[in-house]
Amino acid sequence: MLICEGDEKRYQKLRPTIKNVLLNLYACWLRSPEMYVAYSRDKNHYSKGKRYNKLFIKYERLVSVVDRLAEFDFIEHVAGFYDRGYGAGKRSRMRASSRLLPLFKGIEGIELSPPEDAEVIILKKDGQQVDYDDTAATLKMRERLRIINKTLKASKIELGVSREELEALQAESVARQLEGDDEDSRAFDLHSKTLVRIFNDKFTRGGRHYRGWWQVIPKQLRAKVLIDGEGVVELDYKSIHPNLLYIKETGAPCPGDPYVLPGSEGDKLMRDVCKFALLVLINAKTLSEAKASIKREIRNKVAPEFHERLRVIDMDSVIARLLERHEVISKHFGAGAGLRLQKMDADIADEIMSRLAAQGVTCLPVFDSFLVKRSEVEKLRYAMAEVVNAKYGCYIPVEAK
């Protein structure tokens, strides 16, 4: 190859890196010829032995391969940058050029799934993956998730839409990438059907399942997902985070709909307002931050036809009434409970998928909701009820979305 022309020994050293780069370019091209592969030119990202670098890709070899591909016009390359003043930047990125594309066309049968030993339990701090020491808990989580992923990989998971709709989704994904680095948890790629669990700062925060393509499509399209050619049903836990807090404090879920204030039953706008406000109260780190965020963002969270009426709603009064109604869990408001609750709902999801995988049932998670074949919906409904009951001795209502 031109990268190592006349130097067979150097080629053999670089061959695994060349293969890795070309496979990434090929997978990206399958999604869209306009899509870029983002990669880091920070040497610290390639430390030997890191659990996320199973291929032991070396910085010098990767940069050498990329630079030579760019030199011979096999790729279009855009250099990254980092602005220390703003504390933000963008990774370098590349995509196949018109000179490389003829080599891709006609290729079939290449396995594009992550390797079997790719890390599926990921810990992040400040947005970066960090190493950690395995414990009995992480070993168990990893083994369970690999069994779940084996079930997913053995299933044919498709989207029953027209070619034009599919191309539009891919175009949206490209547009997101051009705006940023297009985190792999957000990218639309029909090959992406194995899951990872991503934790935040510690293993008691976050831990939700990511990287399934069905998680990033518009909600209305999830009903068009097909599993082995059969349509799906999506079941959802009702108001899972408020209900988990009530269970923690009282041993039972919230009586009634937690997003409805007395006297506003049947008022869709008020329910939408209260839902947004309550979830912000649960997730914010301080009460003052929560109140400011609710007032600032509420207009973006309700349908445009309600904007005129929204102007006359006293948000201070709504927040005060929510605090009064949910006094029993109010100590969790403005205390950053969101990531701890994500860990709870992620553990529930992990148990549901594990139980169903043992029965040969393919279950697609969308955090606290799940998709299965129509013919297997009662198995899902039973698992959702029994997992919560086994953990907490009560039930959280389940509904079809």
mmCIF file of N, CA and C in Angstrom, residues 159-172 188 221 224:
data_model
loop_
_atom_site.group_PDB
_atom_site.id
_atom_site.type_symbol
_atom_site.label_atom_id
_atom_site.label_comp_id
_atom_site.label_asym_id
_atom_site.label_seq_id
_atom_site.Cartn_x
_atom_site.Cartn_y
_atom_site.Cartn_z
ATOM 1 N N LEU A 159 -36.114 -0.916 10.490
ATOM 2 C CA LEU A 159 -37.068 0.188 10.560
ATOM 3 C C LEU A 159 -37.934 0.139 9.309
ATOM 4 N N GLY A 160 -39.231 -0.045 9.501
ATOM 5 C CA GLY A 160 -40.145 -0.208 8.380
ATOM 6 C C GLY A 160 -40.588 1.108 7.781
ATOM 7 N N VAL A 161 -39.639 1.819 7.145
ATOM 8 C CA VAL A 161 -39.954 3.094 6.501
ATOM 9 C C VAL A 161 -39.441 3.057 5.063
ATOM 10 N N SER A 162 -39.829 4.043 4.303
ATOM 11 C CA SER A 162 -39.385 4.115 2.914
ATOM 12 C C SER A 162 -37.913 4.492 2.839
ATOM 13 N N ARG A 163 -37.336 4.268 1.703
ATOM 14 C CA ARG A 163 -35.938 4.634 1.472
ATOM 15 C C ARG A 163 -35.735 6.138 1.678
ATOM 16 N N GLU A 164 -36.733 6.921 1.255
ATOM 17 C CA GLU A 164 -36.624 8.381 1.391
ATOM 18 C C GLU A 164 -36.590 8.793 2.864
ATOM 19 N N GLU A 165 -37.451 8.169 3.682
ATOM 20 C CA GLU A 165 -37.456 8.483 5.114
ATOM 21 C C GLU A 165 -36.144 8.080 5.768
ATOM 22 N N LEU A 166 -35.616 6.937 5.352
ATOM 23 C CA LEU A 166 -34.351 6.461 5.897
ATOM 24 C C LEU A 166 -33.223 7.432 5.559
ATOM 25 N N GLU A 167 -33.205 7.892 4.328
ATOM 26 C CA GLU A 167 -32.170 8.834 3.913
ATOM 27 C C GLU A 167 -32.292 10.161 4.666
ATOM 28 N N ALA A 168 -33.526 10.559 4.977
ATOM 29 C CA ALA A 168 -33.731 11.796 5.729
ATOM 30 C C ALA A 168 -33.178 11.667 7.153
ATOM 31 N N LEU A 169 -33.393 10.502 7.772
ATOM 32 C CA LEU A 169 -32.849 10.270 9.107
ATOM 33 C C LEU A 169 -31.329 10.305 9.094
ATOM 34 N N GLN A 170 -30.744 9.705 8.073
ATOM 35 C CA GLN A 170 -29.292 9.712 7.962
ATOM 36 C C GLN A 170 -28.776 11.129 7.745
ATOM 37 N N ALA A 171 -29.514 11.916 6.973
ATOM 38 C CA ALA A 171 -29.101 13.297 6.727
ATOM 39 C C ALA A 171 -29.136 14.113 8.017
ATOM 40 N N GLU A 172 -30.145 13.869 8.858
ATOM 41 C CA GLU A 172 -30.227 14.563 10.140
ATOM 42 C C GLU A 172 -29.036 14.200 11.021
ATOM 43 N N PHE A 188 -27.368 7.858 14.255
ATOM 44 C CA PHE A 188 -28.311 6.915 13.658
ATOM 45 C C PHE A 188 -27.553 5.998 12.724
ATOM 46 N N LEU A 221 -41.595 7.272 15.182
ATOM 47 C CA LEU A 221 -41.109 6.216 14.299
ATOM 48 C C LEU A 221 -40.837 4.903 15.026
ATOM 49 N N LYS A 224 -42.649 1.841 14.123
ATOM 50 C CA LYS A 224 -42.353 1.208 12.842
ATOM 51 C C LYS A 224 -41.134 0.290 12.903
#
